[in-house]
mmCIF file of the C-alpha atoms, coordinates in Angstrom:
data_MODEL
# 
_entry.id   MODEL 
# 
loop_
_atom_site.group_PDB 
_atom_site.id 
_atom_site.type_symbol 
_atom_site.label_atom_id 
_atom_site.label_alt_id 
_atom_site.label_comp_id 
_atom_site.label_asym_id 
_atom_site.label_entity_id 
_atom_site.label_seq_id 
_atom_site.pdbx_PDB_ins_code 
_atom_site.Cartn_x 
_atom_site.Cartn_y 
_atom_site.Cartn_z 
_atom_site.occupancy 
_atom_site.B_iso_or_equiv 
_atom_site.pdbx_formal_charge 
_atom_site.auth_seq_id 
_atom_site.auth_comp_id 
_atom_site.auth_asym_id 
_atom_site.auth_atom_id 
_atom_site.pdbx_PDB_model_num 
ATOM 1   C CA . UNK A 1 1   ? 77.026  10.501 15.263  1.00 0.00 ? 1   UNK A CA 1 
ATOM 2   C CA . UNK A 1 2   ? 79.622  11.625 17.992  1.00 0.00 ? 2   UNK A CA 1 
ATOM 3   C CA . UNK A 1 3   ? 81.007  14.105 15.547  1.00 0.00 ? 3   UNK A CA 1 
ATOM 4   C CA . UNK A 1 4   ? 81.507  16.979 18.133  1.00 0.00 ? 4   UNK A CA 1 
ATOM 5   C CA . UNK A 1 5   ? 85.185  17.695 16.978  1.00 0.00 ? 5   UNK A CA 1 
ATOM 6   C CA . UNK A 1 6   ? 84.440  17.707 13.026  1.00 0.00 ? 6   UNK A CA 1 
ATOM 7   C CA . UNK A 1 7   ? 83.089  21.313 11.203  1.00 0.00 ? 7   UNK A CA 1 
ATOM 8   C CA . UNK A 1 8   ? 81.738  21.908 8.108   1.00 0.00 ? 8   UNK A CA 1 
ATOM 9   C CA . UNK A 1 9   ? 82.624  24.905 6.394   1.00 0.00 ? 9   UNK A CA 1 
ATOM 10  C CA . UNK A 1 10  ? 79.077  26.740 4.896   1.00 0.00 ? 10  UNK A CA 1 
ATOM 11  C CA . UNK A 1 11  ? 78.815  29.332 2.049   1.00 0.00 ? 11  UNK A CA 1 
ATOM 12  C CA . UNK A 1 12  ? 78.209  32.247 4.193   1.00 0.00 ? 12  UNK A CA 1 
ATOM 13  C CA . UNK A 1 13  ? 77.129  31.386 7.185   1.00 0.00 ? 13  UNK A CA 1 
ATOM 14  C CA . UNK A 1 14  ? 80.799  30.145 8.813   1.00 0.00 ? 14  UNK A CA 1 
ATOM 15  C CA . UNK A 1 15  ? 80.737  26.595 10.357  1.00 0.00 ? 15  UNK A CA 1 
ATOM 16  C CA . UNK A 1 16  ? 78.561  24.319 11.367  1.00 0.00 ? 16  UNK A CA 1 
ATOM 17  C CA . UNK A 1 17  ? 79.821  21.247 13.760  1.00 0.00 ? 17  UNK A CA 1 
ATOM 18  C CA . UNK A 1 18  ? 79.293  17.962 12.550  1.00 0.00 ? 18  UNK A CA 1 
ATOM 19  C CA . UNK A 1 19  ? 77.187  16.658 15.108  1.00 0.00 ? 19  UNK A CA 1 
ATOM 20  C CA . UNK A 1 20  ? 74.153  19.432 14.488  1.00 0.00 ? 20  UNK A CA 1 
ATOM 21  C CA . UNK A 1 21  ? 73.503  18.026 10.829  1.00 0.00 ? 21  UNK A CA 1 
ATOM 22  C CA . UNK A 1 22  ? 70.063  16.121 10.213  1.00 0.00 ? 22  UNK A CA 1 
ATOM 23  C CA . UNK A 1 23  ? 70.345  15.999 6.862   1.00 0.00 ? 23  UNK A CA 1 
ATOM 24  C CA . UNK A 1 24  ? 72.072  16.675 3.675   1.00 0.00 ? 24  UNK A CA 1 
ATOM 25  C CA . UNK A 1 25  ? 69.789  18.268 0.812   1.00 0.00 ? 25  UNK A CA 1 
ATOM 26  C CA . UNK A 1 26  ? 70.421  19.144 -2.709  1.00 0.00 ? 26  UNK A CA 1 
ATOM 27  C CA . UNK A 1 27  ? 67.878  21.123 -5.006  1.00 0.00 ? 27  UNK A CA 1 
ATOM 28  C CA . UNK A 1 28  ? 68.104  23.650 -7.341  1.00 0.00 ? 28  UNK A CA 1 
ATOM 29  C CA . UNK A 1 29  ? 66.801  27.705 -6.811  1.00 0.00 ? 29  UNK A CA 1 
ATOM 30  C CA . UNK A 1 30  ? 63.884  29.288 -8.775  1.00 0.00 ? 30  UNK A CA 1 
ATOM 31  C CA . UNK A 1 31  ? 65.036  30.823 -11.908 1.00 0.00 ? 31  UNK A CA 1 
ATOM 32  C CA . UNK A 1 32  ? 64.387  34.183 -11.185 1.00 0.00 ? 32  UNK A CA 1 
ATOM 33  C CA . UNK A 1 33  ? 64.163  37.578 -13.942 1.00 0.00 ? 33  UNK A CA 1 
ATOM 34  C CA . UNK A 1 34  ? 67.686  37.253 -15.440 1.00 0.00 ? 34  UNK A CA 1 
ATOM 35  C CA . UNK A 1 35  ? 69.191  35.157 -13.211 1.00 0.00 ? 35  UNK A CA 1 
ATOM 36  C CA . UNK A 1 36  ? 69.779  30.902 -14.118 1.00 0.00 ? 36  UNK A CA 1 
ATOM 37  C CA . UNK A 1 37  ? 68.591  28.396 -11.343 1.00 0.00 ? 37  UNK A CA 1 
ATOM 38  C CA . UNK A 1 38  ? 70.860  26.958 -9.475  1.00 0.00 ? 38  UNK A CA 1 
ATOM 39  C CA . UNK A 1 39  ? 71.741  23.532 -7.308  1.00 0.00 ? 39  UNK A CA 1 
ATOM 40  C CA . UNK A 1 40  ? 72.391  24.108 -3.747  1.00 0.00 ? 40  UNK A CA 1 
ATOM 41  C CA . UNK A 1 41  ? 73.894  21.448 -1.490  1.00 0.00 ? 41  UNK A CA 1 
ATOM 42  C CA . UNK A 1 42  ? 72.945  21.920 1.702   1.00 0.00 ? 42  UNK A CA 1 
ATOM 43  C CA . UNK A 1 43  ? 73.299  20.640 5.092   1.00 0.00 ? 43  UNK A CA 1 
ATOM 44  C CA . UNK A 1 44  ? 70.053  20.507 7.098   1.00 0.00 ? 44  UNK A CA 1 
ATOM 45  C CA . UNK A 1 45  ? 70.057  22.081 10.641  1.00 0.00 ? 45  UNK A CA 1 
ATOM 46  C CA . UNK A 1 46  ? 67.415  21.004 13.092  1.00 0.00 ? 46  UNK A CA 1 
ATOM 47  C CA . UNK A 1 47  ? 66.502  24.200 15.623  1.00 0.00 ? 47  UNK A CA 1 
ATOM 48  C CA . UNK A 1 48  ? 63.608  26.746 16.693  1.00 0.00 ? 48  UNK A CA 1 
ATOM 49  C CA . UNK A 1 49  ? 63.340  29.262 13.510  1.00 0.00 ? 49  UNK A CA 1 
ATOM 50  C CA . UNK A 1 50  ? 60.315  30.997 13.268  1.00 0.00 ? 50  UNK A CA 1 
ATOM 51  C CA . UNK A 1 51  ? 58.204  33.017 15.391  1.00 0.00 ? 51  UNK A CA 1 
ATOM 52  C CA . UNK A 1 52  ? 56.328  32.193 18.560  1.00 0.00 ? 52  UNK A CA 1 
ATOM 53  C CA . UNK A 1 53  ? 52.288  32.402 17.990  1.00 0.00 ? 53  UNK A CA 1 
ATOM 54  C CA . UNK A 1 54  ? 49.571  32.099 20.594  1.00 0.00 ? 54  UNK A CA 1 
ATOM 55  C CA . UNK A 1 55  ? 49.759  28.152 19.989  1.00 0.00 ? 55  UNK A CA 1 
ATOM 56  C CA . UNK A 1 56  ? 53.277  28.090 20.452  1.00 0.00 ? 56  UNK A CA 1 
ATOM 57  C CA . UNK A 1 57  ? 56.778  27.604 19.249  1.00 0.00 ? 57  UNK A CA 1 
ATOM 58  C CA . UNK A 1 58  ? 57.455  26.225 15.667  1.00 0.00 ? 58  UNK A CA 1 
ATOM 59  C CA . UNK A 1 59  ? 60.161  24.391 15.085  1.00 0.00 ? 59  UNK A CA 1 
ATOM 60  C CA . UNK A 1 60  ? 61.628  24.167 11.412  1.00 0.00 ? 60  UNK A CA 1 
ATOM 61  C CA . UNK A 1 61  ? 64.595  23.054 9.534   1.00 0.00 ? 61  UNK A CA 1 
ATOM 62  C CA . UNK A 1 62  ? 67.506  25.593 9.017   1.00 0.00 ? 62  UNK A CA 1 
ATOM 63  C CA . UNK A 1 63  ? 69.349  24.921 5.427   1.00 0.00 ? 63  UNK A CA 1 
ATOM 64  C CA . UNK A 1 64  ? 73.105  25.863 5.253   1.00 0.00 ? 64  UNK A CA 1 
ATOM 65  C CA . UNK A 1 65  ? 74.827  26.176 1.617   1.00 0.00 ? 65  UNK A CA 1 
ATOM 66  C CA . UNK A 1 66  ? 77.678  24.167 1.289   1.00 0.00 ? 66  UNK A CA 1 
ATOM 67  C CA . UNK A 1 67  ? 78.034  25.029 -2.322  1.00 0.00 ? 67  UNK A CA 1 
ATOM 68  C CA . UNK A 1 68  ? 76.231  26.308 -5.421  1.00 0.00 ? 68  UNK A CA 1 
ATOM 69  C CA . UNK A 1 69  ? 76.702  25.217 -8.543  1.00 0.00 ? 69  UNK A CA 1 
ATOM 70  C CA . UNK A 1 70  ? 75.026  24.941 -12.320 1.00 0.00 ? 70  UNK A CA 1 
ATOM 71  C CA . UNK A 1 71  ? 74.946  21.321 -12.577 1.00 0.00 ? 71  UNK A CA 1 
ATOM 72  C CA . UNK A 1 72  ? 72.908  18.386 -10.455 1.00 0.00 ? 72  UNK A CA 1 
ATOM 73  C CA . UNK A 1 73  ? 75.764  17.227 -7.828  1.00 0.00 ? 73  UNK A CA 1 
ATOM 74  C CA . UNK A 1 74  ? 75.020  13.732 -8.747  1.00 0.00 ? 74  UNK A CA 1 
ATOM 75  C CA . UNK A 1 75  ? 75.920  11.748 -5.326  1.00 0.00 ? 75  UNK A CA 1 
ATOM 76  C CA . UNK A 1 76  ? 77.659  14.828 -3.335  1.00 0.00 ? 76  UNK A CA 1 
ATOM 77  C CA . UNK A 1 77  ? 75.139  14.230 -0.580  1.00 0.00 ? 77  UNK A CA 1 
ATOM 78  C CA . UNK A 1 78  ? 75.531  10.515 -0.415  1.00 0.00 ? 78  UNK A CA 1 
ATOM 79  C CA . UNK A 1 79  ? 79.176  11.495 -0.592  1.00 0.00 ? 79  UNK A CA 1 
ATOM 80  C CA . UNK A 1 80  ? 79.431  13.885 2.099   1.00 0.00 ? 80  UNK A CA 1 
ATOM 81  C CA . UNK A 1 81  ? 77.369  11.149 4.766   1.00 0.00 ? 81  UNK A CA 1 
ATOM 82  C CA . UNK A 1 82  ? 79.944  8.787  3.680   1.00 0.00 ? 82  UNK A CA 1 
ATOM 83  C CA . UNK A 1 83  ? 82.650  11.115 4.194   1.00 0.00 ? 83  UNK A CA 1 
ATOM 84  C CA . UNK A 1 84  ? 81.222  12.145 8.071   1.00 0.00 ? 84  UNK A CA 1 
ATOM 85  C CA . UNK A 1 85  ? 80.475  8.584  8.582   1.00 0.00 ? 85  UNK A CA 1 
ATOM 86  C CA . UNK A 1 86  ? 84.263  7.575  7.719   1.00 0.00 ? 86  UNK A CA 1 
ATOM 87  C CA . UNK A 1 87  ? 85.138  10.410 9.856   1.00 0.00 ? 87  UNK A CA 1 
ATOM 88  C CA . UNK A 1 88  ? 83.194  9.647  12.965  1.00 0.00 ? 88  UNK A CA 1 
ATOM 89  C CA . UNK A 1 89  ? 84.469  5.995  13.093  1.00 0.00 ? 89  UNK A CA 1 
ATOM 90  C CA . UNK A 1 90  ? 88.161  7.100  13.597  1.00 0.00 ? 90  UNK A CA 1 
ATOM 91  C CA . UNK A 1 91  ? 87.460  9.830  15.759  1.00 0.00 ? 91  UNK A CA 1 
ATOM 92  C CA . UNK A 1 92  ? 88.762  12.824 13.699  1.00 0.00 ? 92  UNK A CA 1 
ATOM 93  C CA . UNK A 1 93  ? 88.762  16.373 14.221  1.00 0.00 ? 93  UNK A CA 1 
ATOM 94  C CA . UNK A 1 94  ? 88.989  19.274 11.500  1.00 0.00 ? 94  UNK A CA 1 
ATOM 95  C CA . UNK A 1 95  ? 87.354  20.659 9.032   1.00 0.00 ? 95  UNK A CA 1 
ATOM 96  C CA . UNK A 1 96  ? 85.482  19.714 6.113   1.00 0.00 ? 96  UNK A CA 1 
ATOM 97  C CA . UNK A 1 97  ? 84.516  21.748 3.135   1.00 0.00 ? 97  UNK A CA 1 
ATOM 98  C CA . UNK A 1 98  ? 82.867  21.260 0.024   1.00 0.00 ? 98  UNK A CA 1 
ATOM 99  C CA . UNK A 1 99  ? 83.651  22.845 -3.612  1.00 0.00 ? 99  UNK A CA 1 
ATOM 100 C CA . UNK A 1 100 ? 83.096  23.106 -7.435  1.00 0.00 ? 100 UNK A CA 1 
ATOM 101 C CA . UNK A 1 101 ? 85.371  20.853 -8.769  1.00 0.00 ? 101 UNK A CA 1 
ATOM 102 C CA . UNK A 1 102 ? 87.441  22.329 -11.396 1.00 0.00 ? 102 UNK A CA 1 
ATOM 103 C CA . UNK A 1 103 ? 86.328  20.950 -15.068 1.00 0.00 ? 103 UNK A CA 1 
ATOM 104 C CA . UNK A 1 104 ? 89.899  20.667 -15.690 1.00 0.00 ? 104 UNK A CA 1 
ATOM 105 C CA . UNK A 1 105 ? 90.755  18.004 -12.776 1.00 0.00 ? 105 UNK A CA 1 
ATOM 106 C CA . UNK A 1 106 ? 91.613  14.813 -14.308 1.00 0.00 ? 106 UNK A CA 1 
ATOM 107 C CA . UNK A 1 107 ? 89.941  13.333 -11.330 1.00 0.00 ? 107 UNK A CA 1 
ATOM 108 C CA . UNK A 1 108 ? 86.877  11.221 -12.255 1.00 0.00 ? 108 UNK A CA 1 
ATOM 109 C CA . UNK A 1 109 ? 84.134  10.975 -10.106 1.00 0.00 ? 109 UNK A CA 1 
ATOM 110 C CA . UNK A 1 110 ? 84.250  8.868  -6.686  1.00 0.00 ? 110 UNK A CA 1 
ATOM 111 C CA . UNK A 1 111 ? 88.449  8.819  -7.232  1.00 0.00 ? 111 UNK A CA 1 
ATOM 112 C CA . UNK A 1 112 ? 90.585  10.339 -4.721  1.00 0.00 ? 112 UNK A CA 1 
ATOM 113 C CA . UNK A 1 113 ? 92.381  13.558 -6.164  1.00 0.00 ? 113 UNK A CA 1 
ATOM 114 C CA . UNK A 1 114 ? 94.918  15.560 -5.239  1.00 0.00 ? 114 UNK A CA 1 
ATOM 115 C CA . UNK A 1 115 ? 95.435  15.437 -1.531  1.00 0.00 ? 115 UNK A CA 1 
ATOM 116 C CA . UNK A 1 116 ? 92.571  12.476 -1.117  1.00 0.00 ? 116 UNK A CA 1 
ATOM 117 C CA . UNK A 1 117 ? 90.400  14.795 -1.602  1.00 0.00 ? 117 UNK A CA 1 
ATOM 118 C CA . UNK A 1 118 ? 86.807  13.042 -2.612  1.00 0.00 ? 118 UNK A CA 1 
ATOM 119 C CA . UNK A 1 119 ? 84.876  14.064 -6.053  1.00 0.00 ? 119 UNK A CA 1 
ATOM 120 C CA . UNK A 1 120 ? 81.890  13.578 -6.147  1.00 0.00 ? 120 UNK A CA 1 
ATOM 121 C CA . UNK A 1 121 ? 78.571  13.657 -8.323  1.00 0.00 ? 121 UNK A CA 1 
ATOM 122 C CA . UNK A 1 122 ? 78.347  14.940 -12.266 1.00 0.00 ? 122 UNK A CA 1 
ATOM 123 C CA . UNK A 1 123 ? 77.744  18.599 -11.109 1.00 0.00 ? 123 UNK A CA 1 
ATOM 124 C CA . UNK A 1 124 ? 81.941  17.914 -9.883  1.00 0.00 ? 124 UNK A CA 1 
ATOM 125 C CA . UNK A 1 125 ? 81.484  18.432 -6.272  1.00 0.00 ? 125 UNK A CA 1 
ATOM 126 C CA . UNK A 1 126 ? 84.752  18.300 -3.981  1.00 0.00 ? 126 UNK A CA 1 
ATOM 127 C CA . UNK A 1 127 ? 84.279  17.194 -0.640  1.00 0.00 ? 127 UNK A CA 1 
ATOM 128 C CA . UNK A 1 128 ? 88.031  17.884 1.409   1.00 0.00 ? 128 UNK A CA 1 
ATOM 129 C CA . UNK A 1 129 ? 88.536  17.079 4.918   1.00 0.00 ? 129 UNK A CA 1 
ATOM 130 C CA . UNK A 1 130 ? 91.242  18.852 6.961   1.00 0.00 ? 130 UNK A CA 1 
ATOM 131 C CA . UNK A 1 131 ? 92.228  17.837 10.099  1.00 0.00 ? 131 UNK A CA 1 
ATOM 132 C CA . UNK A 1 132 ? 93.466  20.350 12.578  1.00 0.00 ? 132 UNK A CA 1 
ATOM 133 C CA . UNK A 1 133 ? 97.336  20.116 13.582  1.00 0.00 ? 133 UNK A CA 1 
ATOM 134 C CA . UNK A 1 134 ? 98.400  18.514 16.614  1.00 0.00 ? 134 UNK A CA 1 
ATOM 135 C CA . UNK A 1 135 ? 100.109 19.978 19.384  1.00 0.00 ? 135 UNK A CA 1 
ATOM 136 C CA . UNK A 1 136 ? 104.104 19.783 19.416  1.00 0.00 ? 136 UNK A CA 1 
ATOM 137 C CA . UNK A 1 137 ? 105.652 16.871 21.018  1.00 0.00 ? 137 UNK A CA 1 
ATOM 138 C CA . UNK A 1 138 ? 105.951 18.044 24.602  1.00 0.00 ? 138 UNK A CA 1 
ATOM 139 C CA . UNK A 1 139 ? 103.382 20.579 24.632  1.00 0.00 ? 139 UNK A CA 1 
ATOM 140 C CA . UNK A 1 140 ? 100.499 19.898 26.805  1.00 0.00 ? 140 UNK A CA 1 
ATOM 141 C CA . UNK A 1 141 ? 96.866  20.215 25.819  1.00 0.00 ? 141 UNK A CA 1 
ATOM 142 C CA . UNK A 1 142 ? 95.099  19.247 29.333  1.00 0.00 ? 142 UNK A CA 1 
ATOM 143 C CA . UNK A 1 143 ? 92.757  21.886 30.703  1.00 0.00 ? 143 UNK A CA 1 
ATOM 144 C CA . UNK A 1 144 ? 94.847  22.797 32.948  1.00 0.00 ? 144 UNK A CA 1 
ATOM 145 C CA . UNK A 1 145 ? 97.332  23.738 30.717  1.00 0.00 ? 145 UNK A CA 1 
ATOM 146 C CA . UNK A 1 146 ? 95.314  25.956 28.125  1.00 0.00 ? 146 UNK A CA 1 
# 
């Protein structure tokens, strides 16, 4: 994928361009004292976490939320590589985030809702692409210009 001009919007941890993503994941969170487990869908991140040992560098996976929620999302992650795939073939650039779909929508899964937004899965994922706005007519966005 070429998707250099296309972020995803994490949980916490800001945005993550496009073209760094190795993987889409969802699994759910040990149930821990008081607290319900939860599904995760996460983007996977390919980079040198870890520590350095005598035998050298480790290189793991990095996992960035998307979104949490108390149901299986179903096909989010299919969803969301369909969504970057769609994305990379025309070139786009923006933003795409991913939400708990509001049990009231009358949106049914795999439909386009309001503002073609994409939901997704039976844990009622939205997946929402925003592209950023293009300069004014006249305004010029060469480097030499910024």
């Amino acid at each position: 994928m070429s998707l250099t001009n296309v972020w995803v919007q994490t949980q916490s941890d800001g945005l993550v361009r496009a073209d760094q993503v190795v993987g889409v994941d969802a699994h759910t969170t040990p149930a821990l004292s008081g607290k319900p487990s939860r599904w995760l869908l996460d983007v996977v991140l390919a980079g040198p976490l870890g520590s350095g040992t005598r035998d050298g560098w480790t290189v793991t996976m990095a996992h960035r939320t998307l979104v949490q929620t108390a149901e299986d999302p179903g096909d989010a992650p299919a969803a969301l590589v369909r969504l970057l795939a769609q994305l990379d073939l025309v070139n786009a650039a923006g933003i795409v985030t991913a939400t708990r779909a509001d049990a009231r929508d009358d949106d049914g899964p795999g439909r386009p809702g309001p503002a073609g937004d994409v939901v997704a899965g039976g844990g009622r994922v939205r997946l929402r692409f925003v592209p950023f706005a293009g300069p004014e007519p006249g305004h010029h966005t060469g480097a030499e210009y910024l």
